[in-house]
CSV table of C-alpha atoms in Angstrom, one decimal:
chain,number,residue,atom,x,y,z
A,43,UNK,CA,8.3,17.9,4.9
A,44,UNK,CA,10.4,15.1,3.7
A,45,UNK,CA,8.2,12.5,4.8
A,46,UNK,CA,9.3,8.8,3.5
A,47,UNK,CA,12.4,8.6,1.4
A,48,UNK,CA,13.7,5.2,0.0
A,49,UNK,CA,17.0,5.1,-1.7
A,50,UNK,CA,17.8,4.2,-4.0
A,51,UNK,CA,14.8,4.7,-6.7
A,52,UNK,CA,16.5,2.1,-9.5
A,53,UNK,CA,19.2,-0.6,-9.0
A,54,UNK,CA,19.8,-3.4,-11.4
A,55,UNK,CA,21.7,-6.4,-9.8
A,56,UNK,CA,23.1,-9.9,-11.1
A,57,UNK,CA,22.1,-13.0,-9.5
A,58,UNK,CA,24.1,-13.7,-5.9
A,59,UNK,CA,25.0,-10.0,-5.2
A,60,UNK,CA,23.2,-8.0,-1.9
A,61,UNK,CA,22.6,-4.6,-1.6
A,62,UNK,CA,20.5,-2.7,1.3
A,63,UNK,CA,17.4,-0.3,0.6
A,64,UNK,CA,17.4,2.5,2.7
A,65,UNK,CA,13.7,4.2,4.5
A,66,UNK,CA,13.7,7.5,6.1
A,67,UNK,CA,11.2,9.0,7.9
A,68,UNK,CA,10.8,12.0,9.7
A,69,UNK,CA,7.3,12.0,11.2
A,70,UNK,CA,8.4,9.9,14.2
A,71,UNK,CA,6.1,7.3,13.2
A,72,UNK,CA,6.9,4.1,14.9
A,73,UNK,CA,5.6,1.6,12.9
A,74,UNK,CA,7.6,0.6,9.8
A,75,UNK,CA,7.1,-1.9,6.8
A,76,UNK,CA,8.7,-3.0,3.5
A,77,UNK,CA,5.5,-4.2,1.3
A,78,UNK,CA,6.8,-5.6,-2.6
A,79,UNK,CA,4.3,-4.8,-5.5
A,80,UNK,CA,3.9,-7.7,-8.2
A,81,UNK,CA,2.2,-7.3,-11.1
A,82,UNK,CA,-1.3,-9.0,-10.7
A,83,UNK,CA,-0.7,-9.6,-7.1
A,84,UNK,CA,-1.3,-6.2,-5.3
A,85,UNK,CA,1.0,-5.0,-2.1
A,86,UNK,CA,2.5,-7.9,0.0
A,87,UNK,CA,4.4,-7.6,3.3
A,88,UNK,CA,7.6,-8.4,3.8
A,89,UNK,CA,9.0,-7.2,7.1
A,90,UNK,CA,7.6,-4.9,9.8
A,91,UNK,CA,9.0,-3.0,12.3
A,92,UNK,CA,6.9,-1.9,15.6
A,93,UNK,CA,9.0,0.2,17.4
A,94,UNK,CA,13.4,1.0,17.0
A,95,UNK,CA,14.9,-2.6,17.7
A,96,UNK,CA,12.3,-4.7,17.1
A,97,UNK,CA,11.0,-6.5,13.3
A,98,UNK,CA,9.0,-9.2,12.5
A,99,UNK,CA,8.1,-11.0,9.4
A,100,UNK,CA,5.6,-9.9,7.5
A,101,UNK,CA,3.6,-12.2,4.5
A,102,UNK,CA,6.7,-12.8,2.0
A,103,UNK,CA,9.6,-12.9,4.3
A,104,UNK,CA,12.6,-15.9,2.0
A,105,UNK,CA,15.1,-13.8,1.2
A,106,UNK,CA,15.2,-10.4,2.9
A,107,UNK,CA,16.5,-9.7,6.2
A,108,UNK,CA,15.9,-5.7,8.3
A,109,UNK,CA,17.3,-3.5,10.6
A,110,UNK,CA,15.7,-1.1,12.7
A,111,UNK,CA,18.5,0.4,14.6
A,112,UNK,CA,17.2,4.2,15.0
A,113,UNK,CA,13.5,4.9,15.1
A,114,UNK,CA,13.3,7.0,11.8
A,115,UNK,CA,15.2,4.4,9.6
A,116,UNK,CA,14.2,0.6,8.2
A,117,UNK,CA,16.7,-1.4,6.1
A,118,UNK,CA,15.9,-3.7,3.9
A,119,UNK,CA,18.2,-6.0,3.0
A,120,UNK,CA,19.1,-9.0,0.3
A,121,UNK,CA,22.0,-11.2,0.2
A,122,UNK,CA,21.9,-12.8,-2.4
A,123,UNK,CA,19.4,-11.8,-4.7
A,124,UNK,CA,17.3,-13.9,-7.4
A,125,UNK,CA,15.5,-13.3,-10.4
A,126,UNK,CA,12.3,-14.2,-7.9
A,127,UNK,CA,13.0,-10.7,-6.1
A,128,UNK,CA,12.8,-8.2,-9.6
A,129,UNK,CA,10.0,-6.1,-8.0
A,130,UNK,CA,8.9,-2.7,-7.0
A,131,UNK,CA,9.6,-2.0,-3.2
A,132,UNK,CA,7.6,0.0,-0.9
A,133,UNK,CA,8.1,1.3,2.2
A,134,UNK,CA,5.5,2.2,4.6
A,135,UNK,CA,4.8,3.9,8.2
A,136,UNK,CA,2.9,5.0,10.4
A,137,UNK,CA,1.4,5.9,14.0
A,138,UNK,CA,-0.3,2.9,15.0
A,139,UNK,CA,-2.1,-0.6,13.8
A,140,UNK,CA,-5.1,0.5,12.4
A,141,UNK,CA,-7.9,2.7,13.6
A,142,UNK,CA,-7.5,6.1,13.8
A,143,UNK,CA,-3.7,6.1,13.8
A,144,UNK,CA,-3.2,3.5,11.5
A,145,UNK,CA,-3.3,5.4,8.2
A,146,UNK,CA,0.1,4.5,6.2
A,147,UNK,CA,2.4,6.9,4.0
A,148,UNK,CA,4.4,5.7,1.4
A,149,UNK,CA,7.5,6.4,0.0
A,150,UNK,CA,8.0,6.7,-4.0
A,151,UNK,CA,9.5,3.1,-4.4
A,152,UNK,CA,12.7,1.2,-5.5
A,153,UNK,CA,12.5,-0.5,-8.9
A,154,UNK,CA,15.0,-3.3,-7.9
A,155,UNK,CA,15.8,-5.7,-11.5
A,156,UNK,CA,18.0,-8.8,-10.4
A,157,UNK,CA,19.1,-10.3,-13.9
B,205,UNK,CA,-8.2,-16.3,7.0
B,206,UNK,CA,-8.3,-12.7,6.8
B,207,UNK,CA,-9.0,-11.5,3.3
B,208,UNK,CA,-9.4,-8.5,1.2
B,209,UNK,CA,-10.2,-8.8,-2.7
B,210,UNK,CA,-10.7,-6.4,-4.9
B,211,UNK,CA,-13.1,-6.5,-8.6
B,212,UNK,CA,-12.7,-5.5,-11.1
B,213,UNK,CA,-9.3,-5.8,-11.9
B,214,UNK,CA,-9.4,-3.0,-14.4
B,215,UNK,CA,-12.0,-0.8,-15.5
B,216,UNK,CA,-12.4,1.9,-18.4
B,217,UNK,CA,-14.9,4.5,-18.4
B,218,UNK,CA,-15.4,7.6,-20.5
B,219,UNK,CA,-15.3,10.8,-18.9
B,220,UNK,CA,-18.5,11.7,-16.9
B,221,UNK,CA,-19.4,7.9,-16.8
B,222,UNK,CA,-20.1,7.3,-13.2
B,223,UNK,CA,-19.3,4.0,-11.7
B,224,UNK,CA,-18.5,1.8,-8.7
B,225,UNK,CA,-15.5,-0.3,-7.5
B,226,UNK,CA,-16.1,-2.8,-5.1
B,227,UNK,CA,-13.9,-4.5,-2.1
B,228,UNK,CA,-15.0,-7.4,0.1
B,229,UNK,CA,-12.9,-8.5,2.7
B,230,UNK,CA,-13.3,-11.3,5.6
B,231,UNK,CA,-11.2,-9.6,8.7
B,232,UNK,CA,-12.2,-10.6,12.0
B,233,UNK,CA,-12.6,-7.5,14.7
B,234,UNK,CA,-12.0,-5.0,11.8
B,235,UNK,CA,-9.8,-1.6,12.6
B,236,UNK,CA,-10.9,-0.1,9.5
B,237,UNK,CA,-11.0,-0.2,6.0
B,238,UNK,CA,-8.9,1.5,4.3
B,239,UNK,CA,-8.8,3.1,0.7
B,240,UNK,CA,-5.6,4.2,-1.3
B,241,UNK,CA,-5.2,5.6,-4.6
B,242,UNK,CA,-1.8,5.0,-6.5
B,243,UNK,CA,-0.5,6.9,-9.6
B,244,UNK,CA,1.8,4.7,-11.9
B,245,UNK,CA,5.7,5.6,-10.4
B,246,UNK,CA,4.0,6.7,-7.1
B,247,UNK,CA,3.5,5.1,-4.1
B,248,UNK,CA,-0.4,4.6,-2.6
B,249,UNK,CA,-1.9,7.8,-0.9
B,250,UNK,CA,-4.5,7.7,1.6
B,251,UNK,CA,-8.3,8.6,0.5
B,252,UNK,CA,-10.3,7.7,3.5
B,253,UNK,CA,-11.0,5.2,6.2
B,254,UNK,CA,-14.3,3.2,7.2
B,255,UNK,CA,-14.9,1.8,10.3
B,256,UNK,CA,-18.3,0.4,11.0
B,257,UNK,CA,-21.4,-0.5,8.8
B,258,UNK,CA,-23.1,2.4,7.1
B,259,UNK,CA,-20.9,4.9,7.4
B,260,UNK,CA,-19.9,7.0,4.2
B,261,UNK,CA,-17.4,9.5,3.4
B,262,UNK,CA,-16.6,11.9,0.3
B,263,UNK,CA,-13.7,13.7,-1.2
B,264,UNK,CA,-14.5,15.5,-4.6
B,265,UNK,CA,-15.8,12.8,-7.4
B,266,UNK,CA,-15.3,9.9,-5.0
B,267,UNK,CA,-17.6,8.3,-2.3
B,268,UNK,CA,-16.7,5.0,-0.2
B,269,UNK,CA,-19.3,3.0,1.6
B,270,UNK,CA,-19.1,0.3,3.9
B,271,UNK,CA,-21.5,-2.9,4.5
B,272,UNK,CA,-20.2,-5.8,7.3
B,273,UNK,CA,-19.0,-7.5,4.2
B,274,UNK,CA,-18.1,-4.8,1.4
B,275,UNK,CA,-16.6,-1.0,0.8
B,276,UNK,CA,-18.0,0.6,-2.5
B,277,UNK,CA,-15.8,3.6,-4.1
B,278,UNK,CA,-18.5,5.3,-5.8
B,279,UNK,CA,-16.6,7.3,-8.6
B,280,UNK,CA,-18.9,10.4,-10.0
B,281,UNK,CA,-19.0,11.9,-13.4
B,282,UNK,CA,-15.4,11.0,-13.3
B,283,UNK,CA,-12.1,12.8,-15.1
B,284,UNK,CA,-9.2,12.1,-16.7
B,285,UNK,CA,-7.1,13.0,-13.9
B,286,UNK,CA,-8.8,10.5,-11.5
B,287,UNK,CA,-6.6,7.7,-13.3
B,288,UNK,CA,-5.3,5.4,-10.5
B,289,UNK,CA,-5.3,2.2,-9.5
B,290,UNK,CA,-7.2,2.3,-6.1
B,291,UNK,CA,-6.4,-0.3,-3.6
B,292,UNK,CA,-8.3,-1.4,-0.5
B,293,UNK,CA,-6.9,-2.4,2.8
B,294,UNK,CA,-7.7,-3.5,6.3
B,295,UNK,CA,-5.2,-3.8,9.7
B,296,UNK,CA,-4.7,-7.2,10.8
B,297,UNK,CA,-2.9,-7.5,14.2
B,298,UNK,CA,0.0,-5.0,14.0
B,299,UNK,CA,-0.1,-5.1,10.0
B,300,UNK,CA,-2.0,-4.0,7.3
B,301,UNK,CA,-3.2,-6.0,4.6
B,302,UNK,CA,-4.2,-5.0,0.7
B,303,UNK,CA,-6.3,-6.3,-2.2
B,304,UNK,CA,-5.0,-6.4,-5.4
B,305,UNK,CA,-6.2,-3.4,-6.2
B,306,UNK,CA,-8.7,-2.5,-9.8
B,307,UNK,CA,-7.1,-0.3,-12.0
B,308,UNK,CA,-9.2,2.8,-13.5
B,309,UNK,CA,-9.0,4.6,-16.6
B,310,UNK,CA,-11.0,7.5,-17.8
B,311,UNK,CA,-11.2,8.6,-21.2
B,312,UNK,CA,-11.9,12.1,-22.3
């Protein structure tokens, strides 16, 4: 069992190019989320998801834009990235908000360097 | 504002050196709190959930507790391999919210 798979796991950029991160699921989980990890500043959220076609911004939203087009994938996407978005990314999901279904699996990261 | 904060930030114990890490959080109508354990490369795997006052669950060396205003991760005679950082987090609204999390290293 798969479970979450980001691609890719490294990617170094230079200032003003975009790329997309890709998250997979296959536990038909329909809520999604791209958290970034900072050094010092723990998990914050960046986009969610709560069901295919919908996303909504999360705490640290400048700068990224999703897509949920199909239920088992989230895309996470920068334009044009800065030195300001060098970060580990995370993506989450799970069954519900909180309570009983709202436990949260992660996939192994992306180590994104912008130089 | 809804709130979770972890302390310490890091901690170093030797090996069979029992100890506590604390989270507080300030989360109106809580869903749960939530705690995580992360290896360094990895990302955060679920431990347990709390969901009202007093309650107390247990895997191995570790034991979380939960007051209105605090979880405890009581860590027993711990072991090298329970190395993490171990993060704390509550649902707000459709998302989920995390302290910084305290760091823990165990020395043989």
């Amino acid at each position: 069992n798969a479970g979450v798979t980001q691609t890719p796991k490294f990617r170094v950029l230079k200032t003003g190019q975009s790329m997309t991160l890709l998250c997979a699921q296959d536990m038909n989980h329909e809520y999604m989320y791209w958290y970034r990890q900072d050094p010092g500043m723990g998990l914050r959220l960046i986009h969610y998801s709560v069901g295919e076609g919908t996303t909504a911004k999360g705490e640290v939203p400048d700068g990224y834009n999703v897509s949920r087009l199909k239920k088992q994938n989230f895309l996470l996407g920068l334009e044009s990235a800065a030195p300001s978005q060098t970060s580990v990314y995370f993506c989450a999901s799970s069954y519900g908000a909180g309570g009983r279904s709202g436990e949260l699996f992660f996939g192994e990261g992306s180590r994104l360097t912008v130089l | 504002e809804d709130q979770v904060t972890q302390s310490p930030e890091a901690l170093r114990l030797q090996e069979g050196e029992s100890s506590s890490l604390n989270c507080s959080y300030t989360v109106s109508g809580l869903r749960g709190l939530f705690w995580y354990r992360q290896d360094p490369g990895k990302g955060p795997e679920f431990l347990f959930t709390l969901y009202s006052a007093g309650e107390e669950k247990e895997k191995e060396r570790l034991k979380a507790t939960l007051t209105k205003k605090e979880s405890f991760l009581h860590i027993t005679a711990p072991k090298p391999e329970d190395s993490a950082t171990y993060l704390c987090a509550s649902p707000v609204g459709f998302k989920t919210i995390f302290g910084a999390g305290t760091r823990l290293f165990v020395k043989a």
